[in-house]
Short mmCIF file of C-alpha atoms and ligand atoms in Angstrom, two decimals:
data_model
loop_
_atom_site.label_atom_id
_atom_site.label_comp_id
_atom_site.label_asym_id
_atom_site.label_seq_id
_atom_site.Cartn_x
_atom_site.Cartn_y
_atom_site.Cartn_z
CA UNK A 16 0.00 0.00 0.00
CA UNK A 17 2.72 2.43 0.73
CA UNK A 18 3.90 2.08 -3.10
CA UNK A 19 0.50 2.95 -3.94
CA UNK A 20 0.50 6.03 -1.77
CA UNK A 21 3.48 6.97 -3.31
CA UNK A 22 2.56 6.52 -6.68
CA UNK A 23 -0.46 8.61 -6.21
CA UNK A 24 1.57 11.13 -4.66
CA UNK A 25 3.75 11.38 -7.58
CA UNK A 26 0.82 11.56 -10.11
CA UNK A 27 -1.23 14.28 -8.28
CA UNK A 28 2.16 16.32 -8.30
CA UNK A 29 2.36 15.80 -12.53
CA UNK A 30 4.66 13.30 -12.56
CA UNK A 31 4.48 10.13 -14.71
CA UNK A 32 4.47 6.18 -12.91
CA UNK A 33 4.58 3.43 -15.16
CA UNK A 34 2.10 0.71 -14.33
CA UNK A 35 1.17 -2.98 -15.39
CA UNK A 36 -2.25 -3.89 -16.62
CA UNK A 37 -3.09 -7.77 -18.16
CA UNK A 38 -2.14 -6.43 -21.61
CA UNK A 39 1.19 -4.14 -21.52
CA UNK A 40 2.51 -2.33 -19.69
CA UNK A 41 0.82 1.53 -19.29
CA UNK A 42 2.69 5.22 -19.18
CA UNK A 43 0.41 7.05 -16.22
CA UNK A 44 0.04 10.33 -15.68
CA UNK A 45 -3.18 12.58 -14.26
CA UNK A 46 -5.69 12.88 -17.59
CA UNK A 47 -6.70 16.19 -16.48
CA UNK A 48 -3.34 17.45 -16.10
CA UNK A 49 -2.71 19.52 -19.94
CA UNK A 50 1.32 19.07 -17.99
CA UNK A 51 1.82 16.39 -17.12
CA UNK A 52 0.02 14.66 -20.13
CA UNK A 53 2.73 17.01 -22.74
CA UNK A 54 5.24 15.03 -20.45
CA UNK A 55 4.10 11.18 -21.47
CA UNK A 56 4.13 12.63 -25.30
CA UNK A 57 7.89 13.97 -24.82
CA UNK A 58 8.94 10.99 -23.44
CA UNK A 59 7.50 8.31 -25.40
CA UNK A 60 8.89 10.85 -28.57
CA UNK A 61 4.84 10.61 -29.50
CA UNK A 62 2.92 12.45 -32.59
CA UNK A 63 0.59 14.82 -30.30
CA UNK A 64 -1.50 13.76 -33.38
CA UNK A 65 -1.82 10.41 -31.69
CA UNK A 66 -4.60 10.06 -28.97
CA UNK A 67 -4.08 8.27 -25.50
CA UNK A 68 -6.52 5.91 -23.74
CA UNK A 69 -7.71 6.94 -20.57
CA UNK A 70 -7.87 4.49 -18.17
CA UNK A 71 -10.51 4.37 -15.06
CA UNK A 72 -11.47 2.08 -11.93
CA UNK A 73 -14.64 0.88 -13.37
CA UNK A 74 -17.48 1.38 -15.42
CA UNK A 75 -19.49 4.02 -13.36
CA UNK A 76 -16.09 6.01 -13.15
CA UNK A 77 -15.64 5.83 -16.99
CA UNK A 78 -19.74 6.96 -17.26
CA UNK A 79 -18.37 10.12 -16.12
CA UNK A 80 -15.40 11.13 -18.55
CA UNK A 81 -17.77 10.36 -21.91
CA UNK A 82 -21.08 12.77 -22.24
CA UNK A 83 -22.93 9.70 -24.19
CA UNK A 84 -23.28 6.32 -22.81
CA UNK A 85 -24.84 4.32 -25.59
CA UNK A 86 -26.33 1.12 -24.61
CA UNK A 87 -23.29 -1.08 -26.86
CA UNK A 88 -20.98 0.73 -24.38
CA UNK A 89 -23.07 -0.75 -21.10
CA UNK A 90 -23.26 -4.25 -22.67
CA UNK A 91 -19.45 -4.08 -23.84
CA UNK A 92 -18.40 -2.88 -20.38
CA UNK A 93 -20.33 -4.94 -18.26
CA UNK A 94 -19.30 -7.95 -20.28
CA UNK A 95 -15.46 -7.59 -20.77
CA UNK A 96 -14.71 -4.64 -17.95
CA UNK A 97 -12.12 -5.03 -16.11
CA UNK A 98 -9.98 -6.34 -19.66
CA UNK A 99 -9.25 -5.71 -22.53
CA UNK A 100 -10.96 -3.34 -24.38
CA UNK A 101 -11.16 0.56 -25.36
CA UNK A 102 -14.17 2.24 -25.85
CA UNK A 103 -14.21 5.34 -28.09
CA UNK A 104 -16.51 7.49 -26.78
CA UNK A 105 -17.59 11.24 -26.87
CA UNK A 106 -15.11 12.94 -24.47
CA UNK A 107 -15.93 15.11 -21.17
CA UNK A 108 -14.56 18.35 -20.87
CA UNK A 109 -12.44 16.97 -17.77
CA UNK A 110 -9.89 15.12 -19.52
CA UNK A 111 -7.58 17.51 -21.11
CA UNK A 112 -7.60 18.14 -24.97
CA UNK A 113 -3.94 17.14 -24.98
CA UNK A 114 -4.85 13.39 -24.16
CA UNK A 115 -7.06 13.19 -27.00
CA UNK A 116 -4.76 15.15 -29.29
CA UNK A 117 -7.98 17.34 -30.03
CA UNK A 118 -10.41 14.88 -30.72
CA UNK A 119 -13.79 14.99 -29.02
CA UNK A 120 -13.76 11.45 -28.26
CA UNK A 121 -12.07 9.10 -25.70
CA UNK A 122 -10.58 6.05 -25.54
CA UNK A 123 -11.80 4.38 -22.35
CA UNK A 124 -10.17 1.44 -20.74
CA UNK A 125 -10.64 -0.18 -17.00
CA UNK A 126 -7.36 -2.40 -16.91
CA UNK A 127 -7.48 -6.03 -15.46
CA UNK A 128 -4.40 -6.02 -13.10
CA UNK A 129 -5.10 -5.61 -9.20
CA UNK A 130 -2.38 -3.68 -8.44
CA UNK A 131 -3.25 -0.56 -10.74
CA UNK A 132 -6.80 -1.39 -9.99
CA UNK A 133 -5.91 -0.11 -6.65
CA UNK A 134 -3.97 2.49 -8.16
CA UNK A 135 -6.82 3.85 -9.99
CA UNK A 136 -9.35 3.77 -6.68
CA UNK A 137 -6.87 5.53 -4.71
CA UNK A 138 -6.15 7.72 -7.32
CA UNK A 139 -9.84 8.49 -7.87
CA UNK A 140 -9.45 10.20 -11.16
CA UNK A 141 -8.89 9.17 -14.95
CA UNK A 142 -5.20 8.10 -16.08
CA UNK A 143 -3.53 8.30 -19.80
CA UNK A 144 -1.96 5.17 -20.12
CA UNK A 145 -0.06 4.63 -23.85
CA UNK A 146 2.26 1.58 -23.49
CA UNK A 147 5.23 2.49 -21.78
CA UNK A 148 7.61 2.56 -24.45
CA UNK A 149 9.45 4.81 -27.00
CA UNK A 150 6.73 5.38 -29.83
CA UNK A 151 7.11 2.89 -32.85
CA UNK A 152 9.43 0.38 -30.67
CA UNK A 153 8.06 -2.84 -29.16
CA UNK A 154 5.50 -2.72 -26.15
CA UNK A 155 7.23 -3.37 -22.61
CA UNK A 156 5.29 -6.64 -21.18
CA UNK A 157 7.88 -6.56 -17.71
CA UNK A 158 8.51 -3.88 -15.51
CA UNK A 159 12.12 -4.66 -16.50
CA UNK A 160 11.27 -3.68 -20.51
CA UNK A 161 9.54 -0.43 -19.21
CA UNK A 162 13.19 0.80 -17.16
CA UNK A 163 15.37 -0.95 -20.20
CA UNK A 164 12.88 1.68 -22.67
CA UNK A 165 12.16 4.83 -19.93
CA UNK A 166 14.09 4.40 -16.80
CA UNK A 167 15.54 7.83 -16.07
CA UNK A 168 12.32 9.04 -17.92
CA UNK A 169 9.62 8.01 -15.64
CA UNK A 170 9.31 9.13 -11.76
CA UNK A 171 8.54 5.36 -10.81
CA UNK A 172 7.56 2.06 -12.29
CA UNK A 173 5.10 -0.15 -10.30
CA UNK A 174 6.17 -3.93 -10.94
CA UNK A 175 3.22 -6.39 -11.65
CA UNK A 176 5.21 -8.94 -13.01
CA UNK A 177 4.42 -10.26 -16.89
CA UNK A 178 1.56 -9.11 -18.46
CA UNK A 179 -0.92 -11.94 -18.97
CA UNK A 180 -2.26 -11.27 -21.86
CA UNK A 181 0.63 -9.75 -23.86
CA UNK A 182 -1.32 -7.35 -26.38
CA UNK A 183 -2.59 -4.63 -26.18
CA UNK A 184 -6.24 -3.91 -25.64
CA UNK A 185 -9.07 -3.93 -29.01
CA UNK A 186 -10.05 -0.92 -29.80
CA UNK A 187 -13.92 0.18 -30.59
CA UNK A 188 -15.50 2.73 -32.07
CA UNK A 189 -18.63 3.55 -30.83
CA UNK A 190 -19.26 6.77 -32.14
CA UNK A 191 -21.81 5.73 -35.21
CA UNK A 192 -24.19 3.42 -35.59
CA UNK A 193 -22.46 1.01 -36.84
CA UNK A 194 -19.75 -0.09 -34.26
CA UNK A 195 -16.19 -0.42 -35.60
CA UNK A 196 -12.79 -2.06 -34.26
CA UNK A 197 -9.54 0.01 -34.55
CA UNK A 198 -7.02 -1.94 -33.27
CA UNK A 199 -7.58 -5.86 -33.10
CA UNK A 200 -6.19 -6.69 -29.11
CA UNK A 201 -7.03 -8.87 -26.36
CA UNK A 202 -10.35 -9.38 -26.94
CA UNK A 203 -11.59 -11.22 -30.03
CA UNK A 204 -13.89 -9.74 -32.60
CA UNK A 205 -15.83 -12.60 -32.24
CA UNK A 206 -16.55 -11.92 -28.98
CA UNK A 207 -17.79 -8.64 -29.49
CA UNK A 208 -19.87 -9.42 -31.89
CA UNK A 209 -21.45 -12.07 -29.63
CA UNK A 210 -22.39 -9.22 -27.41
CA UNK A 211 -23.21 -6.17 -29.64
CA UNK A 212 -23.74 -7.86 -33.10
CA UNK A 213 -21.99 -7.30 -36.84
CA UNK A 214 -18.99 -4.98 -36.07
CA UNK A 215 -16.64 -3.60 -38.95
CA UNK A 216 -12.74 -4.17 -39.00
CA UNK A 217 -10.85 -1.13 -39.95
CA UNK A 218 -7.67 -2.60 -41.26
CA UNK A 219 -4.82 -0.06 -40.95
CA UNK A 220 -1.95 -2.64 -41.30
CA UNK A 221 -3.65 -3.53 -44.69
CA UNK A 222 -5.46 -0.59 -45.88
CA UNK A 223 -3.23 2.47 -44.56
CA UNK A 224 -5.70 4.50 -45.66
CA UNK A 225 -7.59 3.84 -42.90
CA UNK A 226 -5.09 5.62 -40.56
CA UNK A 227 -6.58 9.20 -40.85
CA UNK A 228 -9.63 6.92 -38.41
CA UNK A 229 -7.58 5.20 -36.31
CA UNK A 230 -4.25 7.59 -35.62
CA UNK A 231 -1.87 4.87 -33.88
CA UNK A 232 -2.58 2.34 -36.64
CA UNK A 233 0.48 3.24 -38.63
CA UNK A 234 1.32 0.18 -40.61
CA UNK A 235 5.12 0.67 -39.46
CA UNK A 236 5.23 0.19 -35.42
CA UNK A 237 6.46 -2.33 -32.42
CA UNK A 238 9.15 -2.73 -34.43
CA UNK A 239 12.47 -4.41 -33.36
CA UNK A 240 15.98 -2.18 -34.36
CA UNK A 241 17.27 -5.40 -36.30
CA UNK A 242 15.50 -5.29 -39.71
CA UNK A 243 12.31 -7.71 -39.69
CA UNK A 244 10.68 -9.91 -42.23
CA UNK A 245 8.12 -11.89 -42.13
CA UNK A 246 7.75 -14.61 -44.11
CA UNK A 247 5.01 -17.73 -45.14
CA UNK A 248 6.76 -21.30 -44.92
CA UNK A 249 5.23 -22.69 -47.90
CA UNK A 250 5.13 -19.53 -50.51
CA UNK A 251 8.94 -18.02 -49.45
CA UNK A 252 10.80 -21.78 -49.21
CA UNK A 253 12.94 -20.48 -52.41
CA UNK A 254 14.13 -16.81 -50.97
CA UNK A 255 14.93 -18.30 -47.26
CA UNK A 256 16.90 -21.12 -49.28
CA UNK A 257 18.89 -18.26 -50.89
CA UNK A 258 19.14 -16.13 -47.60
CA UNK A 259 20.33 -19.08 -46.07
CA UNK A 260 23.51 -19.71 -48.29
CA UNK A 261 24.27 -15.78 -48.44
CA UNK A 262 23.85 -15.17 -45.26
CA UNK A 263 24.91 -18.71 -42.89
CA UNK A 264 24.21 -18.07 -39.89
CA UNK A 265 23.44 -14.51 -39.35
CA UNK A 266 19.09 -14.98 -39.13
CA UNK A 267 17.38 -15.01 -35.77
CA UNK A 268 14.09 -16.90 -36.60
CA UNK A 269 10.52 -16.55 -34.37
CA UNK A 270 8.55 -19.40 -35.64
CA UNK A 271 6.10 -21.68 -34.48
CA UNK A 272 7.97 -24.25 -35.77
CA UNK A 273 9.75 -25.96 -32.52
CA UNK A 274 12.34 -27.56 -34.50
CA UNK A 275 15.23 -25.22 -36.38
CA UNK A 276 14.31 -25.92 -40.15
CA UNK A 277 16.29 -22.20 -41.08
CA UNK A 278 20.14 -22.37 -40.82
CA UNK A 279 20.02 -19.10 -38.12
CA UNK A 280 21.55 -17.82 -34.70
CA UNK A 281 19.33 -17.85 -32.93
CA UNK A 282 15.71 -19.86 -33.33
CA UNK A 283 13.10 -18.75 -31.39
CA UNK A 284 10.06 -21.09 -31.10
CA UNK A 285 6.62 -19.57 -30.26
CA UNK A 286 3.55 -21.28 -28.90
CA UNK A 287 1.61 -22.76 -31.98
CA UNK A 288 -2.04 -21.10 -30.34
CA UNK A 289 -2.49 -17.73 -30.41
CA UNK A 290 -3.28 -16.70 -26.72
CA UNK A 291 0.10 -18.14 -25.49
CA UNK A 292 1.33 -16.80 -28.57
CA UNK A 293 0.44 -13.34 -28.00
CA UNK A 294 1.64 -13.69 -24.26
CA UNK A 295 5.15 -14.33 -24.96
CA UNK A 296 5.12 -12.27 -28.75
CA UNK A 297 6.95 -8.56 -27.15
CA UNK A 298 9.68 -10.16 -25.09
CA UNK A 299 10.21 -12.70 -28.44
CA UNK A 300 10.84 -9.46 -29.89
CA UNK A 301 13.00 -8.41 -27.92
CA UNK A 302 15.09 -11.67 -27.47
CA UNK A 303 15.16 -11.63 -31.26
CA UNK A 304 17.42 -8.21 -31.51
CA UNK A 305 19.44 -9.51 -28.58
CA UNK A 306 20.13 -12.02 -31.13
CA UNK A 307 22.19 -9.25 -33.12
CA UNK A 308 22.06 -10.81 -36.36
CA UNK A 309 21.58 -9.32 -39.41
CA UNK A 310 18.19 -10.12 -40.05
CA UNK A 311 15.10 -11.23 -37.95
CA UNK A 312 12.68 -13.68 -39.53
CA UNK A 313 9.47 -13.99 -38.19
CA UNK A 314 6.91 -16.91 -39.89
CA UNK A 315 3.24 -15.28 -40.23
CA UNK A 316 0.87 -17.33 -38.66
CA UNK A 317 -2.20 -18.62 -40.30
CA UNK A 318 -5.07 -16.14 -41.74
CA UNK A 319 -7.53 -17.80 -39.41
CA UNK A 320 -9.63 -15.56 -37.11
CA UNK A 321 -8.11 -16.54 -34.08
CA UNK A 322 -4.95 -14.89 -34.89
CA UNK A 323 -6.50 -11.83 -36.10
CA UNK A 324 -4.32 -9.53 -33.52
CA UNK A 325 -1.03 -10.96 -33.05
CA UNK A 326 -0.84 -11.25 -37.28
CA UNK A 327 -2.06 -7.30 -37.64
CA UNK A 328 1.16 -6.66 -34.88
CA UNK A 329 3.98 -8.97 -36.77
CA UNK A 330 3.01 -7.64 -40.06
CA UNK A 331 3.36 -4.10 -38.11
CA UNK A 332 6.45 -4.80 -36.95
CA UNK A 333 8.15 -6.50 -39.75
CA UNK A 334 8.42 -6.04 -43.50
CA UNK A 335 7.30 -9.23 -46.21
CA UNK A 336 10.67 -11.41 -46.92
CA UNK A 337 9.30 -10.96 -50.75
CA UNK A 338 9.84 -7.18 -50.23
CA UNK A 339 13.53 -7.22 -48.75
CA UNK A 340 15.92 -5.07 -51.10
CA UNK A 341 20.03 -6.57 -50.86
O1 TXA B 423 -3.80 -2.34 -23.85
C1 TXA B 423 -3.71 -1.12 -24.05
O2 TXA B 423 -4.59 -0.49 -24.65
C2 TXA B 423 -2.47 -0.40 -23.51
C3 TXA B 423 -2.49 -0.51 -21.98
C4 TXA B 423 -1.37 0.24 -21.32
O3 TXA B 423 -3.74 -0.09 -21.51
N1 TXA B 423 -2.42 0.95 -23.96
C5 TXA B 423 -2.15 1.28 -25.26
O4 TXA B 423 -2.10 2.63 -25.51
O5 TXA B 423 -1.95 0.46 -26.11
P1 TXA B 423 -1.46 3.26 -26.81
O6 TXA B 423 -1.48 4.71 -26.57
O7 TXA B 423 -0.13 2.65 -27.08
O8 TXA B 423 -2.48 2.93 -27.94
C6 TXA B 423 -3.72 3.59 -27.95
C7 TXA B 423 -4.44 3.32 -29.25
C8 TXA B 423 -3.79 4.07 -30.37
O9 TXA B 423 -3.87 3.27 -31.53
C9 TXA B 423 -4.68 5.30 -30.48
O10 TXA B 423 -4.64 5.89 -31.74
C10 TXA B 423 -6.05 4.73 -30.16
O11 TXA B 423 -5.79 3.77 -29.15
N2 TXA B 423 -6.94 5.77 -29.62
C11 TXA B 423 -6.89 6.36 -28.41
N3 TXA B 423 -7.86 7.29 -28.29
C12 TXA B 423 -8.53 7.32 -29.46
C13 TXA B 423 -9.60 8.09 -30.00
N4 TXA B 423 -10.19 9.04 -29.27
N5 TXA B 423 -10.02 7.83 -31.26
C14 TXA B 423 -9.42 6.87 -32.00
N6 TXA B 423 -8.38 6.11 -31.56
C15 TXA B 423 -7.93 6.34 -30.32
MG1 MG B 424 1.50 1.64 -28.07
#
């Protein structure tokens, strides 16, 4: 409790406290505080064009930072809240215009960890929250990514251990009548649907038109510093056969293959089903440039529903193998 005091301490003052929550880890600070919110964009090196999500305790909190409440927001929130999911909603003149970089809507979250639960009751006000690492670079799922990324940045980081879920949260759009996900996450579009009925996919990582909707969906982001490819077993057999005698030994592979079938480094063998997948996906990406070879290849799992959000982050953070220039 005395952390907590602390931490609440620091954020009533302005200053910024990193916290965990079940998907990644979070970049606090007060979301009425114009401040100390200009402080989370100059750290994280952040478009201000870029909204944050606000997070809150629970639902009857969140009821007060959005002037509608439509009833696909009750249903959403009473099914999924505390987890993970972001409702865009209209905003309430409370939370600062900076923390919606002008937008009248918000991004409303209440995070599923019990530590920044209490956090947020003791706090008793609305937090921005972007993950808590440089913008474009790979989302901290330890306390220990968020000080390798921020740690002379950031007044203090609350530990929570891993993140359980490992992605970050889906993002939905409430504001017309049709209900629309910008950013596939922790919760599956399925799932919503079950609840709230057809809802559209807004597919920045394939369409990048569709950024001007959805700001952070830039198709480049969580990228690793080594250059990234991803590649399909089957269609790119001939240019990893070529990469392979060019380049012996210099690939760090992230596959979900659990035996080496790439001459590399450094083989890195994921969990073949997605939800253990996406747990261990940042810190794979992160073992991967540790690697330091020349090249990270990542295999693109299958276009199945299921692995809806963990393919829309690899093909974010990696370029196709076909597309790789010598
Ligand atoms: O799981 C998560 O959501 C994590 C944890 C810490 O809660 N947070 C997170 O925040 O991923 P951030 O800032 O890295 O991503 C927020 C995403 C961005 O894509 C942003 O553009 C979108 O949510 N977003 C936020 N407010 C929005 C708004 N008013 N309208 C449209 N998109 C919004
Ligand atoms: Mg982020």
């Amino acid at each position: 409790m005395h952390l907590i005091r602390k931490a609440v301490h620091l954020l009533r003052a302005g200053g910024l406290v990193a916290f965990p929550t079940e998907t990644v880890y979070g970049l606090g600070a007060d979301a009425t505080n114009s401040a100390a919110v200009r402080k989370v964009f100059d750290v994280k090196g952040r478009p201000s064009t870029n909204p944050l999500i606000v997070h809150v305790a629970d639902k009857d909190v969140a009821r007060r930072y959005a002037t509608d409440w439509p009833e696909s927001a009750e249903l959403l929130a009473r099914t999924f809240w505390p987890g993970a999911l972001t409702l865009i909603l209209p905003k309430h003149s409370s939370i600062v215009d900076e923390a919606t970089a002008g937008r009248k809507t918000v991004g409303l979250r209440v995070p599923d960890h019990p530590l920044t639960r209490q956090l947020l009751h003791a706090f008793d006000g609305p937090l921005v929250g972007p993950s808590a690492n440089r913008s474009m670079r790979v989302s901290p799922t330890t306390a220990g990514h968020v000080r390798q990324e921020l740690g002379d940045w950031v007044d203090m980081i609350l530990d929570g251990g891993a993140c359980r879920v490992g992605i970050e949260s889906t993002v939905v759009d409430l504001m017309s009548a049709r209900p629309a996900i910008l950013r596939p996450g922790g919760v599956s579009r399925q799932d919503i649907e079950r609840i709230i009925g057809p809802t559209e996919l807004i597919q920045a990582s394939v369409c990048p038109t569709a950024v001007s909707s959805s700001p952070g969906q830039h198709p480049v982001h969580y990228s690793p510093i080594t250059p990234a490819y991803w590649y399909n077993p089957r269609d790119d057999k001939n240019l990893i056969a070529s990469l392979e005698k060019r380049d012996p030994r210099r690939l760090t592979v992230v596959s979900i293959a659990s035996v080496p079938q790439i001459i590399a480094i450094r083989w890195i063998a994921m969990p073949c089903e997605p939800v253990e997948y996406a747990r261990r996906l940042y810190s794979a990406l992160r073992d991967a440039d540790e690697a330091q070879g020349d090249a990270i290849l990542i295999e693109m799992p299958p276009d199945e529903p299921c692995w809806l959000a963990v393919r829309d982050r690899l093909h974010r953070a990696s370029r196709p193998l076909a597309q790789r220039v010598e």
